[in-house]
XYZ file of C-alpha atoms in Angstrom:
563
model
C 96.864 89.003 241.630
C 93.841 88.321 244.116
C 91.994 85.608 242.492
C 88.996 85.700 244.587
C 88.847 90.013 245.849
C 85.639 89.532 247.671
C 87.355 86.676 250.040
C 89.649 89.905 251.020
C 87.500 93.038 250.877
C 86.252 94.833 253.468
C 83.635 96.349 251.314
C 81.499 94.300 248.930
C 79.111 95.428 246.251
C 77.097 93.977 243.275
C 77.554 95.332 240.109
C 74.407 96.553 238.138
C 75.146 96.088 234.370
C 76.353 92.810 232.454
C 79.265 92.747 230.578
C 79.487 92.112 226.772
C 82.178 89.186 225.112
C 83.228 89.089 221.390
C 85.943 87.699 219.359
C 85.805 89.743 216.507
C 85.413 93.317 218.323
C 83.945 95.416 220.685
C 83.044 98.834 221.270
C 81.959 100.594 224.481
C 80.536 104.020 225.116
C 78.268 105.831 227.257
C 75.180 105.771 224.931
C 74.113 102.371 223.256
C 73.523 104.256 219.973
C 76.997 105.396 220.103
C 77.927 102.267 220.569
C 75.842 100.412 217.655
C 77.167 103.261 215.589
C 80.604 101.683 216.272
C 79.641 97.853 215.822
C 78.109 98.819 212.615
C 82.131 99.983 211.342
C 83.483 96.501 212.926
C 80.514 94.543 210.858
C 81.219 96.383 207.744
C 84.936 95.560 207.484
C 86.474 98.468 209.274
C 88.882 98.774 212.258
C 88.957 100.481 215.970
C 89.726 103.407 214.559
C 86.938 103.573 212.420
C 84.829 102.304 215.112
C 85.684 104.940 217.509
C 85.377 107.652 214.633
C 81.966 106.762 214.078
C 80.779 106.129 217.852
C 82.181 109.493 218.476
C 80.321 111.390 215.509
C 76.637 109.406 216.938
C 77.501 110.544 220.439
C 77.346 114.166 218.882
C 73.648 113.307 217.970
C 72.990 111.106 220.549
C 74.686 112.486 223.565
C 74.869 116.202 223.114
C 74.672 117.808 226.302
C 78.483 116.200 226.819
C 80.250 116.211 223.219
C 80.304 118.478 219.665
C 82.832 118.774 216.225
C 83.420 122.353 218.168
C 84.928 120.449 221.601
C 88.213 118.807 221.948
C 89.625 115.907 223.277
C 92.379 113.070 223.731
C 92.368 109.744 221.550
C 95.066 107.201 222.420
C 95.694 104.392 219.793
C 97.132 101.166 219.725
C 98.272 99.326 216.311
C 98.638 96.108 215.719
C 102.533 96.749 215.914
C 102.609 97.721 219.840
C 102.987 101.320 218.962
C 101.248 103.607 220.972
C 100.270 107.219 219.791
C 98.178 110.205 221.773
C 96.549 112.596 218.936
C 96.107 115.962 221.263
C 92.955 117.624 220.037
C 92.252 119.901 222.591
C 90.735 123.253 222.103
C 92.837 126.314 222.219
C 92.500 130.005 223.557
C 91.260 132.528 221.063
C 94.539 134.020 219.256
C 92.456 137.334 219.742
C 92.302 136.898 223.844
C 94.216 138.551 226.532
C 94.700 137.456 230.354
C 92.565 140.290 231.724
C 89.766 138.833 228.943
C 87.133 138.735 231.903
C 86.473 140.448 235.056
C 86.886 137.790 237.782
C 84.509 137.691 241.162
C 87.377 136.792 243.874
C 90.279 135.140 244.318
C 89.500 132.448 246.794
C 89.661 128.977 245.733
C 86.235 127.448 245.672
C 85.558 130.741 243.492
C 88.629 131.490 241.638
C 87.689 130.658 238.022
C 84.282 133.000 238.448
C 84.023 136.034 236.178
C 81.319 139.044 236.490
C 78.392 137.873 234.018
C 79.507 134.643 233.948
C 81.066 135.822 230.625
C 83.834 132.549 230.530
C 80.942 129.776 230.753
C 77.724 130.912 229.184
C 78.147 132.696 225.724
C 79.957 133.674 222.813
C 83.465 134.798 224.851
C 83.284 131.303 226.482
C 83.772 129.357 223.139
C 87.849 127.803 222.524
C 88.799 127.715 219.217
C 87.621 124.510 218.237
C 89.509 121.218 217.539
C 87.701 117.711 218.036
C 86.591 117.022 214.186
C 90.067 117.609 213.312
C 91.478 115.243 215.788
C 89.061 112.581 214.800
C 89.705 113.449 211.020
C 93.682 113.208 211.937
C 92.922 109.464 213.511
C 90.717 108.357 210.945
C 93.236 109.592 208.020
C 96.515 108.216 209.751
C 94.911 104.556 211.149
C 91.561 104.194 209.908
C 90.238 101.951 207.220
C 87.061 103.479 206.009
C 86.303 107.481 204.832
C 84.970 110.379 207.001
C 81.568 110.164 205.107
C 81.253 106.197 205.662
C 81.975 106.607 209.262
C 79.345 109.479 209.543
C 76.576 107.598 208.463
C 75.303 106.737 211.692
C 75.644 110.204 212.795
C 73.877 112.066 210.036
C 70.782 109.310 210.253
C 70.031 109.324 214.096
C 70.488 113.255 213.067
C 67.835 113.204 210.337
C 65.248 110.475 211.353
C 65.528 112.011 215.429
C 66.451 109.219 218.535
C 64.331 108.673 221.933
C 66.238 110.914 224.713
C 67.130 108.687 227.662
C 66.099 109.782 231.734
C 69.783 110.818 231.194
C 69.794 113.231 228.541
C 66.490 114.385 229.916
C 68.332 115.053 233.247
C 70.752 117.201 232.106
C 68.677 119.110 229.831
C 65.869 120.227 232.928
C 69.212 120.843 235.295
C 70.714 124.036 232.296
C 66.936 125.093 231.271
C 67.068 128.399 232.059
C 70.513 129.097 230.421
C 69.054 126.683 227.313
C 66.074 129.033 226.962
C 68.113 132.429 226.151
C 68.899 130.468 222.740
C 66.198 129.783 220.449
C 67.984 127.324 218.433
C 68.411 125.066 221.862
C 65.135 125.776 223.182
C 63.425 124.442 219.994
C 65.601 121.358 220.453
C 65.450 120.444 224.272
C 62.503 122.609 225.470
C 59.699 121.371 223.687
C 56.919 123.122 224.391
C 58.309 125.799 226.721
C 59.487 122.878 229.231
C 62.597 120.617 229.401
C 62.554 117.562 227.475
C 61.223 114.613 228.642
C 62.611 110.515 228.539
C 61.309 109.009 225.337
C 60.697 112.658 223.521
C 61.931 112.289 220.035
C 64.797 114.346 219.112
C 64.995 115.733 215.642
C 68.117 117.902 214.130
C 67.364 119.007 210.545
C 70.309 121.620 210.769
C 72.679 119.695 212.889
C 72.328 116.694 210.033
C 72.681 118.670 206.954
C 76.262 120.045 208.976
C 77.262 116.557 209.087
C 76.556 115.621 205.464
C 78.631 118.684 204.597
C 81.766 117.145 206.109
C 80.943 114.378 204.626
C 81.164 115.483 201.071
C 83.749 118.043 201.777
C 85.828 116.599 204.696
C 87.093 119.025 207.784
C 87.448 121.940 205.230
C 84.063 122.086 204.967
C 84.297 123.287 208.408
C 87.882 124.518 208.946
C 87.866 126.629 205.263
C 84.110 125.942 204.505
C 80.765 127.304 205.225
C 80.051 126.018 208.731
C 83.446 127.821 210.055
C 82.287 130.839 207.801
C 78.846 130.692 209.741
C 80.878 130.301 213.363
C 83.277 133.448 212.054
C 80.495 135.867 211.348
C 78.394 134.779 215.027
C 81.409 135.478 216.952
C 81.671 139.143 214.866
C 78.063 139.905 215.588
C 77.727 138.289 219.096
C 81.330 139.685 220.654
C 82.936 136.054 220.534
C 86.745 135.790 219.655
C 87.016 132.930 217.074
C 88.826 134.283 213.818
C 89.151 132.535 210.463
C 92.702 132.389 211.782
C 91.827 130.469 214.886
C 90.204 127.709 212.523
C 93.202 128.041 209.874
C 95.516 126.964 213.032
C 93.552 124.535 215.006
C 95.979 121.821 214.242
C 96.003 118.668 216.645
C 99.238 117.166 217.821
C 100.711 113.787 217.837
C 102.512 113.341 221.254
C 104.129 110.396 222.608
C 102.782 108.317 225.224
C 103.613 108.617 229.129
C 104.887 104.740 230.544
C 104.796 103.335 233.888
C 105.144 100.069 235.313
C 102.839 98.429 238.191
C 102.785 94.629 239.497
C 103.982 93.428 236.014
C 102.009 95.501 233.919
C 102.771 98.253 231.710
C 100.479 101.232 232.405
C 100.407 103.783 229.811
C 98.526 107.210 229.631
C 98.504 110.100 227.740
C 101.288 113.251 228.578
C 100.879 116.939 229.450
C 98.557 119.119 228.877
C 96.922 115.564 230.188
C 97.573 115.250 233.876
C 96.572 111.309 233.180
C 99.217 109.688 232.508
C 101.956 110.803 235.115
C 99.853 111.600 237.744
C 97.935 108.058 237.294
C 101.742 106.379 237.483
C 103.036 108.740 240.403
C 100.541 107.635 242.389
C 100.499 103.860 241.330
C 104.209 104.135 241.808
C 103.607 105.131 245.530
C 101.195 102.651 246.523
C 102.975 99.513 245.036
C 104.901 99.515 248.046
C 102.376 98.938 249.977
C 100.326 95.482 250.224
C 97.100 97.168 248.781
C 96.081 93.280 247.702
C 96.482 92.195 251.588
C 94.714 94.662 253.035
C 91.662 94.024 250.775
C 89.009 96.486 249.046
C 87.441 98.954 250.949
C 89.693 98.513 254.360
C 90.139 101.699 256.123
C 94.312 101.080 255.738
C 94.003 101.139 251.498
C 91.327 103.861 251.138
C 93.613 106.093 253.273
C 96.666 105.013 251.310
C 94.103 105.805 248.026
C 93.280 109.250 249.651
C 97.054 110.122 250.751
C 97.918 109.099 247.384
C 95.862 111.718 245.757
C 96.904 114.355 248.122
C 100.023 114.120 246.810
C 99.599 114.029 243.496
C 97.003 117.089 242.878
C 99.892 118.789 245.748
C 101.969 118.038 242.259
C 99.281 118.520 239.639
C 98.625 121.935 240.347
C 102.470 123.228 241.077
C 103.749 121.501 237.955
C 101.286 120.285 235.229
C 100.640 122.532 232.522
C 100.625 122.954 228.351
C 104.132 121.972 227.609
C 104.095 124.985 224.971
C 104.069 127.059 227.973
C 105.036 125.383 230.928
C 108.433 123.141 231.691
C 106.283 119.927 233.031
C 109.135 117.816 235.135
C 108.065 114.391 233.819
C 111.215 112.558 234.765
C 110.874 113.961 238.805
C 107.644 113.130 238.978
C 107.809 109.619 237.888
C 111.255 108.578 239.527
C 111.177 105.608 241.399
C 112.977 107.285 244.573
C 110.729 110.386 244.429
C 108.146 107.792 244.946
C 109.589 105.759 247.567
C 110.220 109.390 249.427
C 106.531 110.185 249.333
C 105.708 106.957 250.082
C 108.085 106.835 252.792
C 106.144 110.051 254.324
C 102.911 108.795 254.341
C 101.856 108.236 257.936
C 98.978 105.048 258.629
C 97.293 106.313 261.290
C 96.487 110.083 260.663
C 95.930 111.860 257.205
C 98.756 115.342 256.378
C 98.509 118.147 254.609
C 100.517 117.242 251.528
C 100.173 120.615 249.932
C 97.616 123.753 248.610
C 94.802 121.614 247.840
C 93.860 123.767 245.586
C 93.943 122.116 241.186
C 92.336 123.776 238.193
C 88.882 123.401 237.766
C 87.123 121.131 235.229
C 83.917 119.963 233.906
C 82.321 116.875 234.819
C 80.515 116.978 231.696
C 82.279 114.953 228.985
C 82.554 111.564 227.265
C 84.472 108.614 227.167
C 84.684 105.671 224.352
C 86.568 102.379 224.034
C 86.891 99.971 220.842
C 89.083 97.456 219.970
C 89.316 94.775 217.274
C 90.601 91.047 216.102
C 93.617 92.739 214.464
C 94.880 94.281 217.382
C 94.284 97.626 216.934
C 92.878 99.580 220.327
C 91.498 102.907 221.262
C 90.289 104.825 223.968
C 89.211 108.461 224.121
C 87.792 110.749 225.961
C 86.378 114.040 224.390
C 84.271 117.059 225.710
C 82.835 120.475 225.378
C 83.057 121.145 228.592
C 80.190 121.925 230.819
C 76.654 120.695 230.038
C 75.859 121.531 226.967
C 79.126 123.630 226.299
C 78.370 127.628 226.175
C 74.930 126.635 225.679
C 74.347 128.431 222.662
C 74.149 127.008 218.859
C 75.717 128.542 216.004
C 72.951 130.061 214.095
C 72.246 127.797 210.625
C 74.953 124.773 211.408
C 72.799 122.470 214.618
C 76.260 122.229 216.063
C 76.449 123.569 220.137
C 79.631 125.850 221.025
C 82.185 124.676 223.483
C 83.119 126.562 226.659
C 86.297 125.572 227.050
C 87.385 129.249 228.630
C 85.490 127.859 231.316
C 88.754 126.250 232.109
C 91.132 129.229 232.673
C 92.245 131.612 235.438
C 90.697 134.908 235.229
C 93.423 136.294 236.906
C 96.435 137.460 234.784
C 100.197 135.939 235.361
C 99.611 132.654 236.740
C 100.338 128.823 234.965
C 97.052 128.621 233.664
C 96.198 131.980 232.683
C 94.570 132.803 229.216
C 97.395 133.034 226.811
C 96.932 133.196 222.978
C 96.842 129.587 221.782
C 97.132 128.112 224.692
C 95.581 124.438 225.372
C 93.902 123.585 228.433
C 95.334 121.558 231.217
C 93.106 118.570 231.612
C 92.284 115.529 233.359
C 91.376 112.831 230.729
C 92.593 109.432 231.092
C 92.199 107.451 228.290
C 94.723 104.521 229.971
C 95.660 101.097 228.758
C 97.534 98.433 230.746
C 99.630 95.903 228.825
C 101.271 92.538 230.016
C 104.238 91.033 227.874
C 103.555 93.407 224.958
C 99.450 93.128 224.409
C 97.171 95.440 225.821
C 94.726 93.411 228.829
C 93.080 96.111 229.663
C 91.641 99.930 227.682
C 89.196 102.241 229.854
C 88.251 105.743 230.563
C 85.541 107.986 231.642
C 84.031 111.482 232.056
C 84.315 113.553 235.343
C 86.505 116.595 235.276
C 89.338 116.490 238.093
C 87.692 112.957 239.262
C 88.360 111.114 235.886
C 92.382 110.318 236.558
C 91.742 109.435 240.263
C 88.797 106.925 239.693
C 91.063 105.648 236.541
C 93.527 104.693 238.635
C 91.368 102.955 241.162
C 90.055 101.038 238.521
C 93.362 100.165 237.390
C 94.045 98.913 241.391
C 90.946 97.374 241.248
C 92.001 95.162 238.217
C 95.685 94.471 239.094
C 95.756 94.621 242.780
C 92.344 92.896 243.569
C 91.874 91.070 240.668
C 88.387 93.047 240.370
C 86.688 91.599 237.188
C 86.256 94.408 234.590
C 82.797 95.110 235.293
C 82.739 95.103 238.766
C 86.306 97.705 238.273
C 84.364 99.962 236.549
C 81.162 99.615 238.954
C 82.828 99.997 242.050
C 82.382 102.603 244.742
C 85.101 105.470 244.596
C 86.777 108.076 246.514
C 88.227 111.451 245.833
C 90.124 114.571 247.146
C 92.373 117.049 246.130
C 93.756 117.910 249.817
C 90.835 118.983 251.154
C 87.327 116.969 251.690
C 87.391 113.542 251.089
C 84.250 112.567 248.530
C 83.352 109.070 249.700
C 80.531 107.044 246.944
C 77.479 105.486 249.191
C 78.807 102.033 248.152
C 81.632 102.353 250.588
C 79.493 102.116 254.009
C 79.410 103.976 257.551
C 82.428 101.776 258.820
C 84.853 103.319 256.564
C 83.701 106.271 256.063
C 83.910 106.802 260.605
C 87.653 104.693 260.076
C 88.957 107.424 257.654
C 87.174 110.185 260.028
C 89.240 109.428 262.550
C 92.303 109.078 260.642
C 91.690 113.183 260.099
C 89.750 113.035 256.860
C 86.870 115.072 256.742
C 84.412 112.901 255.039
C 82.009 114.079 252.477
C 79.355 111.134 251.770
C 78.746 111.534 247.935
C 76.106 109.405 245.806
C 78.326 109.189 242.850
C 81.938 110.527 242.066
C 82.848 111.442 238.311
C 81.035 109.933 235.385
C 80.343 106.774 233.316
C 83.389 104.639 232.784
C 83.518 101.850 230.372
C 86.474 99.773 228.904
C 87.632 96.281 227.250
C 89.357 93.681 228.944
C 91.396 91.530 226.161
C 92.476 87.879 227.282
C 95.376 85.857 226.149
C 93.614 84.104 223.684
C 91.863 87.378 221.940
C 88.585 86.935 223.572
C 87.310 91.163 224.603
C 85.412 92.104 227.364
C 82.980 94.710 227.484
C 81.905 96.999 230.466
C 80.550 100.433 231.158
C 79.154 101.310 234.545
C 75.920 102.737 236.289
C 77.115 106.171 236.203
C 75.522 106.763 232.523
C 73.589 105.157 229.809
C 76.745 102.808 228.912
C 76.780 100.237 226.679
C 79.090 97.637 225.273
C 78.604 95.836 222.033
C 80.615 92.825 221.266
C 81.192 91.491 217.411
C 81.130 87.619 217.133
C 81.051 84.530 215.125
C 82.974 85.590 211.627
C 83.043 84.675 208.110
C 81.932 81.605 206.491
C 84.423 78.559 206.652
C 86.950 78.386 203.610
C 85.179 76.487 200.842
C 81.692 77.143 201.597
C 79.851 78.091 198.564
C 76.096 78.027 197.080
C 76.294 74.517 195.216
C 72.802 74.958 192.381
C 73.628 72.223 190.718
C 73.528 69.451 193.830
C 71.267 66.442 193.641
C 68.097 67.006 195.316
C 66.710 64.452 198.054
């Protein structure tokens, strides 16, 4: 490993946020009253898992426009034993829907997943059967130390006593206005006054709090069984939506085993199909550890074209291959066998870019979240969890506060193809929640939000920390680059010198002032000490838990001589 990057790179850059350190714990997330929410589980006795229950829950409240109880998501765990288990709570089709659900506009592929009235983003047919709260619930009942009502607590009071809305939140709400002002419910919430919300306006949600204290008292079938599902049931009857009673009976989340790689000593393990993360993130990591990435230093033109050709080939992959398992035969072993790799590798050309393949992967939302906690005892998790776009299907379920997904957003229109609507079906996706572990202990957990940019700028973080020796913060911070086979996105941060080296390798470059969303993470040393980072890209936050209890012995002495 590089021990001093900057003596190597090419391209330098300073980082904008400070890190956080703790011995006891630490929780990152891309809202600092998600991550409080978090801290306050660690400080009351509980583990990760509670930790990341909780953070999740507050980010509900806190950071709505990106996740909801009706989303879905991926939560990777580590115990204290080394084991290593994905909980697959992604949201489902509709039992009820067929493939020719919508009417779609073409068939080209920067407008393939269109449909006639936007009818698969904005409404009641958008909506997936819904399964984040019972992945969370699944976590928290397998691992966690503390109940679902204790862990909710920060949820339902940033809920009832309202929170300031960052520049952030206010951002996103003024760039969906119009869609947020055909719902009442949202436009009382986020259009105050007629207008979109501004930074510092205090958000209050009477409905959406007395939702949570219902699961609190009566657990997911309060939801699942329970009045808020009844009140989802009967919206979808009266507005045309799909969701059945039977969709909620069978939205089940899965326990899956983890996908494992190997790069420059470490172990590098990722989450499996429908998750695109974890083999795609090794394929290509697999590829470029032939190469001297280290040598030829950040930013050179010769390892962002070996990043670029790296991605090429792996979205050339993705998108031929990578599916729900349920429905698809996913060829894990090919696409993570060390010869396949040296044969791509062995293809890639230095001078000019190729045309790997179609160029052309399923669409996805940049609008989602990412969380990271880990504590003293060893236990570690990272998740990343959505509803898709910007405030989901932008609609709230009348009487419940809670926002609908759009998760149908994420399907092809058009009938007989991998990732057409089928019954049940989950949703390929691209969320990385990644760990990479060194003789048995996790050193490093991170993820982030982004759609089809969150497993390529994982695994340049990844390079960044093993390759360059990148601290954490400045891995998370640092410029990116992306492509599926066609444009090459290209962050600011990067400079006109590499950006004219790669365009005359053949790249057309697209200059791009950010790529993907907030990452964050924890770096865990030898000795236990955690590092917290999150990155410029949203309102991240780490929060580190230190000092301890009292030394053995200490008491209150009332009976000692005074002076």
């Amino acid at each position: 490993m590089t021990k001093n990057w900057r003596a190597q790179a090419k391209v330098t850059f300073e980082c904008e946020k400070q890190p956080a350190s703790g011995s006891r714990g630490m929780v990152t997330s891309n809202n600092p009253l998600g991550s409080a929410a978090g801290a306050e589980m660690l400080a009351a006795g509980g583990n990760a898992v509670d930790a990341a229950v909780a953070t999740l829950f507050a980010l509900t409240v806190v950071e709505p426009m990106m996740v909801g109880i009706s989303g879905g998501g991926i939560c990777h765990i580590r115990t204290p034993e080394g084991e290593h288990v994905v909980i697959d709570g992604l949201s489902k089709v509709p039992l009820a829907a067929t493939p020719d659900l919508y009417e779609p506009v073409a068939d080209t592929p920067d407008r393939r997943l269109e449909t006639v009235g936007r009818k698969n983003t904005v409404g009641p047919l958008a909506m997936a059967a819904p399964l984040a709260l019972a992945g969370w619930a699944e976590a928290l009942q397998r691992f966690g130390r503390f109940s679902l009502a204790d862990v909710l607590q920060p949820a339902i009071r940033h809920a009832s006593h309202g929170y300031l809305a960052t520049s952030y939140l206010a951002d996103c709400t003024d760039e969906v206005a119009d869609d947020l002002a055909k719902c009442p419910h949202m436009a009382a919430l986020y259009l105050p006054g007629g207008a979109p919300l501004k930074a510092g306006h205090r958000v209050i949600q009477p409905e959406y709090a007395e939702t949570l204290r219902a699961i609190a008292s009566g657990g997911t079938a309060a939801f699942y069984q329970g009045p808020i599902g009844a009140a989802l049931v009967e919206h979808m009857a009266k507005s045309g939506g799909l969701i059945s009673q039977a969709d909620l009976d069978a939205a089940k989340p899965i326990l899956r085993d983890p996908i494992r790689g190997a790069y420059r000593g470490y172990e590098i393990i990722g989450p499996p199909p429908p998750a695109s993360s974890g083999v795609h993130i090794n394929q290509m990591l697999s590829i470029l550890e032939g190469f001297d990435m280290a040598g030829m230093g950040f930013g050179s033109a010769e390892a962002t074209h070996l990043l670029v050709e790296a991605l090429k080939i792996a979205f050339a992959d993705r998108v031929a291959s990578t599916a729900d398992p349920d429905f698809v035969e996913v060829p894990v072993a090919q696409l993570l066998d060390p010869a396949y790799a040296a044969e791509r590798r062995g293809q890639i050309r230095m001078d000019r870019t190729q045309d790997w393949g179609p160029g052309v992967a399923v669409h996805e939302s940049d609008h989602t979240t990412h969380m990271t906690a880990a504590d003293a005892d060893g236990w570690v998790v990272a998740t990343t969890q959505t509803i898709n776009n910007l405030f989901g299907a932008r609609f709230i379920v009348p009487g419940t506060g809670m926002i609908a997904n759009n998760y149908m957003n994420l399907f092809d229109p058009h009938p007989g193809r991998a990732n057409s609507i089928q019954p049940g079906k989950r949703v390929t996706t691209s969320m990385s929640p990644m760990m990479a572990c060194q003789e048995g202990k996790v050193r490093f957990a991170l993820g982030l939000p982004g759609g089809l940019r969150i497993f390529p700028s994982a695994m340049q973080a990844l390079v960044n920390l093993l390759e360059h020796g990148m601290s954490l913060q400045e891995a998370v911070e640092a410029p990116r680059i992306w492509t599926q086979g066609e444009s090459v996105e290209v962050e600011h941060g990067y400079g006109d010198a590499v950006k004219a080296a790669l365009g005359e390798r053949g790249h057309p470059v697209l200059p791009c002032p950010h790529i993907g969303g907030g990452m964050n993470g924890i770096a865990i040393a030898p000795d236990g000490m955690m590092t917290g980072a999150a990155c410029w890209r949203a309102d991240g936050t780490a929060v580190g838990l230190g000092g301890g209890r009292a030394r053995d012995g200490v008491r209150f002495w009332p009976d000692r001589p005074k002076l």
